[in-house]
mmCIF file with all atom_site columns, C-alpha atoms in Angstrom:
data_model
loop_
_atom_site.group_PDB
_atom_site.id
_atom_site.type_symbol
_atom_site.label_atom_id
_atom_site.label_alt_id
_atom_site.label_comp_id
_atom_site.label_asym_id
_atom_site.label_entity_id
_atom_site.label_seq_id
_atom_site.pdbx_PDB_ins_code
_atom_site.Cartn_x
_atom_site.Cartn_y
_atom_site.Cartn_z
_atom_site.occupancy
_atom_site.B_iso_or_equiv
_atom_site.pdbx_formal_charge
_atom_site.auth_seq_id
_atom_site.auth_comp_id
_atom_site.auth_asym_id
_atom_site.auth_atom_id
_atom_site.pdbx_PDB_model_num
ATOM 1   C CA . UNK A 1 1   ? 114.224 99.624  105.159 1.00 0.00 ? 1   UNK A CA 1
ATOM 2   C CA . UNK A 1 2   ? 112.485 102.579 103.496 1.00 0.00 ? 2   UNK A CA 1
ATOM 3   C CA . UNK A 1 3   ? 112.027 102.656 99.812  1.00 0.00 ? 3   UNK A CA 1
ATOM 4   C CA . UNK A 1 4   ? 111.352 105.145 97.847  1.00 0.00 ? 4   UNK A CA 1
ATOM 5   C CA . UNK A 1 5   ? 110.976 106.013 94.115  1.00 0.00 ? 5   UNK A CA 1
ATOM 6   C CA . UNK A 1 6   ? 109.398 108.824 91.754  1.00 0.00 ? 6   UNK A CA 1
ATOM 7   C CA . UNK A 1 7   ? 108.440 109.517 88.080  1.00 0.00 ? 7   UNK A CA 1
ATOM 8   C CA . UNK A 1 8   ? 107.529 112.745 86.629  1.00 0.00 ? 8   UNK A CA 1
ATOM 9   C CA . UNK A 1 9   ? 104.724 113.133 83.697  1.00 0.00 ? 9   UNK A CA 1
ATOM 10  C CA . UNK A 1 10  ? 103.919 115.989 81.086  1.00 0.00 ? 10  UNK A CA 1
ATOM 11  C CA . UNK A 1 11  ? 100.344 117.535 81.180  1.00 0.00 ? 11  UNK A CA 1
ATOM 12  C CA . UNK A 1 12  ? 99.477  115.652 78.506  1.00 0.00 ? 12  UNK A CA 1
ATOM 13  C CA . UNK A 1 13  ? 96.090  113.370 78.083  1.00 0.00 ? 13  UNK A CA 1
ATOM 14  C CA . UNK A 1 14  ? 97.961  109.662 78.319  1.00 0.00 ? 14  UNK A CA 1
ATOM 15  C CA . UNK A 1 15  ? 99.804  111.052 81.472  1.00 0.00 ? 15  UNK A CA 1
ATOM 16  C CA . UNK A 1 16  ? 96.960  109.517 83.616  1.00 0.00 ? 16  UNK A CA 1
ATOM 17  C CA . UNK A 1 17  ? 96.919  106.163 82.804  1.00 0.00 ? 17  UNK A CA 1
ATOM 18  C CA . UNK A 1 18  ? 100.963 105.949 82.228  1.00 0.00 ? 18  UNK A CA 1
ATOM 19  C CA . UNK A 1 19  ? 100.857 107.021 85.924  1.00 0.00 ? 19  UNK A CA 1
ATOM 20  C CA . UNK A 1 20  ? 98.386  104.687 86.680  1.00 0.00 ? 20  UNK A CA 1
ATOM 21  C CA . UNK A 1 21  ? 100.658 101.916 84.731  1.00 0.00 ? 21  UNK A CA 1
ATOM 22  C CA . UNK A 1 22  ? 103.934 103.231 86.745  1.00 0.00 ? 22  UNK A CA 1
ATOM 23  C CA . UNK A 1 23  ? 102.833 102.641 90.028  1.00 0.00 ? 23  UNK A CA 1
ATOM 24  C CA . UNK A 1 24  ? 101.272 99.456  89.654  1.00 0.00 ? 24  UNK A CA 1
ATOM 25  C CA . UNK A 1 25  ? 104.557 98.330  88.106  1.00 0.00 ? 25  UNK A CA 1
ATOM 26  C CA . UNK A 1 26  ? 106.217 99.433  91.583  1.00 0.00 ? 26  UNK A CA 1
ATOM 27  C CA . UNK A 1 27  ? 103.782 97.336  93.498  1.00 0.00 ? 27  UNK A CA 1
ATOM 28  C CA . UNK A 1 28  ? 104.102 94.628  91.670  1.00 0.00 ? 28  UNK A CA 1
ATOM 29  C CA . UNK A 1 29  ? 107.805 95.060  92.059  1.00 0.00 ? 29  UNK A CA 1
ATOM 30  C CA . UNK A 1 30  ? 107.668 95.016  95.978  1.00 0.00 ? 30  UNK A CA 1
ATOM 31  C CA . UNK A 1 31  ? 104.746 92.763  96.249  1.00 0.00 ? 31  UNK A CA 1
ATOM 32  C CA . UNK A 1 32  ? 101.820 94.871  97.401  1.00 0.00 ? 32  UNK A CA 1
ATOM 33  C CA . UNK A 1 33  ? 98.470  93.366  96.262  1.00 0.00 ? 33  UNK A CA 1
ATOM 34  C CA . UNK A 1 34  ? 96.330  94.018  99.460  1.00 0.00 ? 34  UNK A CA 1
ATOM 35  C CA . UNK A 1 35  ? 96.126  97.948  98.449  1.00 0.00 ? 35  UNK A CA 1
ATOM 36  C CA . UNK A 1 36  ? 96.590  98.259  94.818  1.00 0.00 ? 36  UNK A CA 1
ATOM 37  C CA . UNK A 1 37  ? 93.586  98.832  93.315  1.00 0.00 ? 37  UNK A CA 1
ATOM 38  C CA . UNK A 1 38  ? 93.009  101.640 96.049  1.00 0.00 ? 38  UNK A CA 1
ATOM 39  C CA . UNK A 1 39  ? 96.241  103.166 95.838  1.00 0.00 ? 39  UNK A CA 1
ATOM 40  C CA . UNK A 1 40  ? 95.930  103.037 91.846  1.00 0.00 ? 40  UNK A CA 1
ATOM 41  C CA . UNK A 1 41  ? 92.216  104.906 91.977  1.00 0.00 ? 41  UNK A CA 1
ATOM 42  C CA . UNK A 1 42  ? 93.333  107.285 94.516  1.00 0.00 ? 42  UNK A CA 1
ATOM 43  C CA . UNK A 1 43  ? 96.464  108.149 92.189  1.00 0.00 ? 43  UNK A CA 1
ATOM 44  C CA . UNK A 1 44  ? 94.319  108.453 88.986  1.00 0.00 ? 44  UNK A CA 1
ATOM 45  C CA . UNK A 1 45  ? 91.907  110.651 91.091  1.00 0.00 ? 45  UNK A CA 1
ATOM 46  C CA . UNK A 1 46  ? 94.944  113.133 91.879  1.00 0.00 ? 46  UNK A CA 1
ATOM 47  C CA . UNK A 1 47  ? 97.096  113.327 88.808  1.00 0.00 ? 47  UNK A CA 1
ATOM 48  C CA . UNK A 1 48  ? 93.551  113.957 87.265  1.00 0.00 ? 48  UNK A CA 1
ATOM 49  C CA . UNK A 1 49  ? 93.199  116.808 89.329  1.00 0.00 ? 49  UNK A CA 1
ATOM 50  C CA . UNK A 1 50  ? 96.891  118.264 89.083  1.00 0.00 ? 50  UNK A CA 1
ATOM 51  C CA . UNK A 1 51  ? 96.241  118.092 85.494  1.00 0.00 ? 51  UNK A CA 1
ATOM 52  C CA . UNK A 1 52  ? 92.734  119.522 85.603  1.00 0.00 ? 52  UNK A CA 1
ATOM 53  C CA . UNK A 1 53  ? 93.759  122.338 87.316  1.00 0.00 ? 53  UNK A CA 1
ATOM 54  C CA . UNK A 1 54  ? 97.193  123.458 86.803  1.00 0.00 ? 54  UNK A CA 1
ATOM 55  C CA . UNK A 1 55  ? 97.681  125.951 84.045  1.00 0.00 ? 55  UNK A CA 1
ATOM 56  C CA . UNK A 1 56  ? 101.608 125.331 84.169  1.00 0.00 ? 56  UNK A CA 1
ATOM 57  C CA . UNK A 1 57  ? 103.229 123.063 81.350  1.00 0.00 ? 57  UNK A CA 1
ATOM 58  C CA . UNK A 1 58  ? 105.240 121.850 84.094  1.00 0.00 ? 58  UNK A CA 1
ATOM 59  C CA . UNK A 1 59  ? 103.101 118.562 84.237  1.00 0.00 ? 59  UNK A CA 1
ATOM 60  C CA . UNK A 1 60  ? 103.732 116.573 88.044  1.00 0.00 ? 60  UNK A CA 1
ATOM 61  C CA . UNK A 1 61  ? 105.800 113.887 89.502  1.00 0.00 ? 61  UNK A CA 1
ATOM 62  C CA . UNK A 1 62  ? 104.297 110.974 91.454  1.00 0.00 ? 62  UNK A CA 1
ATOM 63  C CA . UNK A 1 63  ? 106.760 109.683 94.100  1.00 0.00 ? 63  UNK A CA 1
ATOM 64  C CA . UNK A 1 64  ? 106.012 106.416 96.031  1.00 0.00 ? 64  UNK A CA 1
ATOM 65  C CA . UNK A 1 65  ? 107.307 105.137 99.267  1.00 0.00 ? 65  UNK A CA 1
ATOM 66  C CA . UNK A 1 66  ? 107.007 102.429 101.465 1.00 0.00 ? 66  UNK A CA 1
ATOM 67  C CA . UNK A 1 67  ? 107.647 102.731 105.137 1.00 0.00 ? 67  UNK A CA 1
ATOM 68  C CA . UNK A 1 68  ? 107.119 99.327  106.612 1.00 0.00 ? 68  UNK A CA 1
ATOM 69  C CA . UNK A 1 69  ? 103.879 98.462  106.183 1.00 0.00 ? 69  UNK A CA 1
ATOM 70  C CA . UNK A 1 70  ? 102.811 102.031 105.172 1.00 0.00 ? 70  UNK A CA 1
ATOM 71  C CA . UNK A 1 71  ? 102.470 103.161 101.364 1.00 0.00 ? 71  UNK A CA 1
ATOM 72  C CA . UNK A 1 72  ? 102.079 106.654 100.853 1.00 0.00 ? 72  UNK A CA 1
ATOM 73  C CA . UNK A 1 73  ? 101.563 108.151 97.518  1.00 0.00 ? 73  UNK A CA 1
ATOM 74  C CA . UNK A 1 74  ? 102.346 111.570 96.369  1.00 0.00 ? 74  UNK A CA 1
ATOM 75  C CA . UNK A 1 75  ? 101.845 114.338 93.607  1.00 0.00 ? 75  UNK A CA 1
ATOM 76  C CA . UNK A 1 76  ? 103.219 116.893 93.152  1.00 0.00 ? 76  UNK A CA 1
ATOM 77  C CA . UNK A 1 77  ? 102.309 119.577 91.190  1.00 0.00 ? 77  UNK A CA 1
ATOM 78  C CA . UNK A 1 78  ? 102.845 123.338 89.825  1.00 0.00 ? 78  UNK A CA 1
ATOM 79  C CA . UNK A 1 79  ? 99.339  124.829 91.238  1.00 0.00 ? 79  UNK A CA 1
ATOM 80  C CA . UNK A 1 80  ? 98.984  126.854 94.615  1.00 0.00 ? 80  UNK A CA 1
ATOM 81  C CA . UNK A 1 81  ? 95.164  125.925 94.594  1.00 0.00 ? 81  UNK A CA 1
ATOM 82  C CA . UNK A 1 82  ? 94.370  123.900 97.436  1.00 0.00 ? 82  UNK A CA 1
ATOM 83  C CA . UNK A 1 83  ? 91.946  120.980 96.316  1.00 0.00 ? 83  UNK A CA 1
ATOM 84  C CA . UNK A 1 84  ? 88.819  120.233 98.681  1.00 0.00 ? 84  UNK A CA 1
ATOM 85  C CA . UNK A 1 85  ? 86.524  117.649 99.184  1.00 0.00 ? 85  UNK A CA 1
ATOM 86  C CA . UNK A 1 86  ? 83.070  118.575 97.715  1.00 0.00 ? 86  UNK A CA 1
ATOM 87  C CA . UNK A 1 87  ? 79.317  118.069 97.721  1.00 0.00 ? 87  UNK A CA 1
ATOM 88  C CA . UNK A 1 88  ? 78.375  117.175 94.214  1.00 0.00 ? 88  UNK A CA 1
ATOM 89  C CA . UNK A 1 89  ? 74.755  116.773 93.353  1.00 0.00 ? 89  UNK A CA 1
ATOM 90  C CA . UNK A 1 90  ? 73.348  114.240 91.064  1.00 0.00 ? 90  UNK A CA 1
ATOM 91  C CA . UNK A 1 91  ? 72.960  116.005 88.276  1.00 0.00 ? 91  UNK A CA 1
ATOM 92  C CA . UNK A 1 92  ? 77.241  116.857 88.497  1.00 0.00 ? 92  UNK A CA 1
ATOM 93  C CA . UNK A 1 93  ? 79.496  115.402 86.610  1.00 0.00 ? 93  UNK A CA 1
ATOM 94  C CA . UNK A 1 94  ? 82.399  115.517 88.524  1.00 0.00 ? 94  UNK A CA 1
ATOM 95  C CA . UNK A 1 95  ? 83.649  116.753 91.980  1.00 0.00 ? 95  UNK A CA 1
ATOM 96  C CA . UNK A 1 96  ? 84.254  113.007 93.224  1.00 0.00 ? 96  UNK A CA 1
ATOM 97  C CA . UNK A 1 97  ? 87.796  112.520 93.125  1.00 0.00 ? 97  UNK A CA 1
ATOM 98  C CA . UNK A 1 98  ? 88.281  113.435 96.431  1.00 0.00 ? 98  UNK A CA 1
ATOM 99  C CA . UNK A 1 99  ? 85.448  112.034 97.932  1.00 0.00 ? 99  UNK A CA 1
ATOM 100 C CA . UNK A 1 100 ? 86.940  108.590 96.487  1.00 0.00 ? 100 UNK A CA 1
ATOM 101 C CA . UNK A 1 101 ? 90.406  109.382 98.119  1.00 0.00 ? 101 UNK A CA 1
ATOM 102 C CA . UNK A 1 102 ? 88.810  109.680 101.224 1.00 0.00 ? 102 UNK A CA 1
ATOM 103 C CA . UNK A 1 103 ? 86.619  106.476 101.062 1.00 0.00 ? 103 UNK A CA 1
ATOM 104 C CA . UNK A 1 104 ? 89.905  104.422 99.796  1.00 0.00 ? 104 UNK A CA 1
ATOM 105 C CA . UNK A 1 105 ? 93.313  105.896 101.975 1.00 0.00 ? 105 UNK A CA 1
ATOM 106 C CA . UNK A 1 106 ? 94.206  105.434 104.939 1.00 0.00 ? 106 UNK A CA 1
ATOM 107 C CA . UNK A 1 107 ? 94.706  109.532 105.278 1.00 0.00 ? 107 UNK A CA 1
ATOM 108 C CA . UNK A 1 108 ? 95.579  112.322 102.564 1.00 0.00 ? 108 UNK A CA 1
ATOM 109 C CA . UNK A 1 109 ? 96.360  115.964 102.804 1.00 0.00 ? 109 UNK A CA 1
ATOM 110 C CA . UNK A 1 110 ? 97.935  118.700 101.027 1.00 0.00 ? 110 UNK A CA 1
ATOM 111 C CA . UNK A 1 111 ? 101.287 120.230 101.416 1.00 0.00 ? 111 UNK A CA 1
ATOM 112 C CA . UNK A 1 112 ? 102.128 123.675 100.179 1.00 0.00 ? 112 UNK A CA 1
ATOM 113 C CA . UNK A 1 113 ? 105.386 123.889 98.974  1.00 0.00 ? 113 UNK A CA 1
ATOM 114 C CA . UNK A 1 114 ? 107.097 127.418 99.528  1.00 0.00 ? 114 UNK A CA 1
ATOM 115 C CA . UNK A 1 115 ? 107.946 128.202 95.949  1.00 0.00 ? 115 UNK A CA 1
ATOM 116 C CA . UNK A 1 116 ? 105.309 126.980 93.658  1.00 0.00 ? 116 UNK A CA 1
ATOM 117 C CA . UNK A 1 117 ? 102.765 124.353 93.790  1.00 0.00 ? 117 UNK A CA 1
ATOM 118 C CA . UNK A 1 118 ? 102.023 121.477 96.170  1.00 0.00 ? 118 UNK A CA 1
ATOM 119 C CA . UNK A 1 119 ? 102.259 118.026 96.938  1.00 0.00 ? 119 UNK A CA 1
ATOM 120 C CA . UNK A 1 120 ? 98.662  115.777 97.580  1.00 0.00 ? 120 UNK A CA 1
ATOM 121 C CA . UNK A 1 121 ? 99.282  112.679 99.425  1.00 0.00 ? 121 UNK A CA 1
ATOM 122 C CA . UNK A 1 122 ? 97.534  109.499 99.995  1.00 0.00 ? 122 UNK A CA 1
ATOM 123 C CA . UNK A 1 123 ? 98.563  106.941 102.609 1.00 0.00 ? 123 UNK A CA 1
ATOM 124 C CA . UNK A 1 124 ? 97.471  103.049 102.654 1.00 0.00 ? 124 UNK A CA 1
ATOM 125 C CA . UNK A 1 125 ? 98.213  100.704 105.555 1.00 0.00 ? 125 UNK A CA 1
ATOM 126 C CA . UNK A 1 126 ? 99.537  97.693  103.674 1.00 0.00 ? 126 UNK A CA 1
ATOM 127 C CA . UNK A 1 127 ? 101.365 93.963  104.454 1.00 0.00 ? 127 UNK A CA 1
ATOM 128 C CA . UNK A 1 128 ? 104.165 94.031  102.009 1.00 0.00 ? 128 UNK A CA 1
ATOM 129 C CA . UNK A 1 129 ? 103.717 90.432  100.948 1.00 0.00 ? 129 UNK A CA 1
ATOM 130 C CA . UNK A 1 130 ? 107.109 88.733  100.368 1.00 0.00 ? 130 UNK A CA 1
ATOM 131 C CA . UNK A 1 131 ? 109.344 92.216  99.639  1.00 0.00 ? 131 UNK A CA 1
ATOM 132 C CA . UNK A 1 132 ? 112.096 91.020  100.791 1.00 0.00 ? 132 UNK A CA 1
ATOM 133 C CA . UNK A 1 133 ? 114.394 93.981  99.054  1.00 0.00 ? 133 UNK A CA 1
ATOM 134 C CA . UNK A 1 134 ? 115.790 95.220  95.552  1.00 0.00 ? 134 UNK A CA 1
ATOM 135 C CA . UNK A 1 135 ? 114.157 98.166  94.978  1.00 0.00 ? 135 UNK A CA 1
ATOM 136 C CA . UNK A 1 136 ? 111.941 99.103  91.829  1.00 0.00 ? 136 UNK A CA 1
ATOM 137 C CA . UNK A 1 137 ? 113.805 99.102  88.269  1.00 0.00 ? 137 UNK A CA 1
ATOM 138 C CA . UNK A 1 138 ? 112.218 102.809 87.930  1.00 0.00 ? 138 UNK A CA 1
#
């Protein structure tokens, strides 16, 4: 049975790690170890970015779901720019969130929503451990 549960944040500077902190709280709740640390890292990476670059106080919600035995992770976010993979140099101090997405999921993209903003999703193939059903207290 699907699952599926979401949290927004404010575009504040402890948003990142209270996201962080939310969704390993839902994997712990269903059971998922195998994929944690990558889904975790990959979520930092993004709500860094939708933070980073959005110039909306709207902040962004993360919603979670679990299909089986496939974990997909999404923000969404107030911004129409469309975030891209990039070639840092060594001398850059950044650019390597999405080059860390795309070492850890499974897949990501973008999806443009029609009003404002867009959703950045990561997906992890997972074994769901013993979930065996109550959904997450969030």
């Amino acid at each position: 049975m699907p699952r599926s549960v979401a949290h927004r944040f404010p575009r504040a500077d402890d948003a990142v790690p209270e996201a962080r902190s939310f969704l390993g709280g839902v994997l712990e709740d269903w059971e998922i170890t195998d994929r944690s640390d990558d889904a975790v890292l990959c979520l930092s990476e993004l709500a860094t970015n939708a933070i980073r670059h959005s110039t909306a106080p709207g902040g962004f919600l993360v919603e979670v779901s679990l299909d089986d035995e496939l974990l997909r992770v999404e923000v969404h976010d107030t911004t129409d720019s469309t975030p891209r993979v990039r070639t840092p140099s060594t001398e850059d101090t950044d650019g390597r969130g999405l080059l860390i997405v795309t070492s850890l999921a499974d897949g990501w993209g973008v999806k443009p929503h029609d009003s404002c903003g867009k959703t950045v999703w990561t997906e992890f193939k997972t074994s769901t451990g013993g979930l065996q059903g109550g959904a997450a207290p969030w």
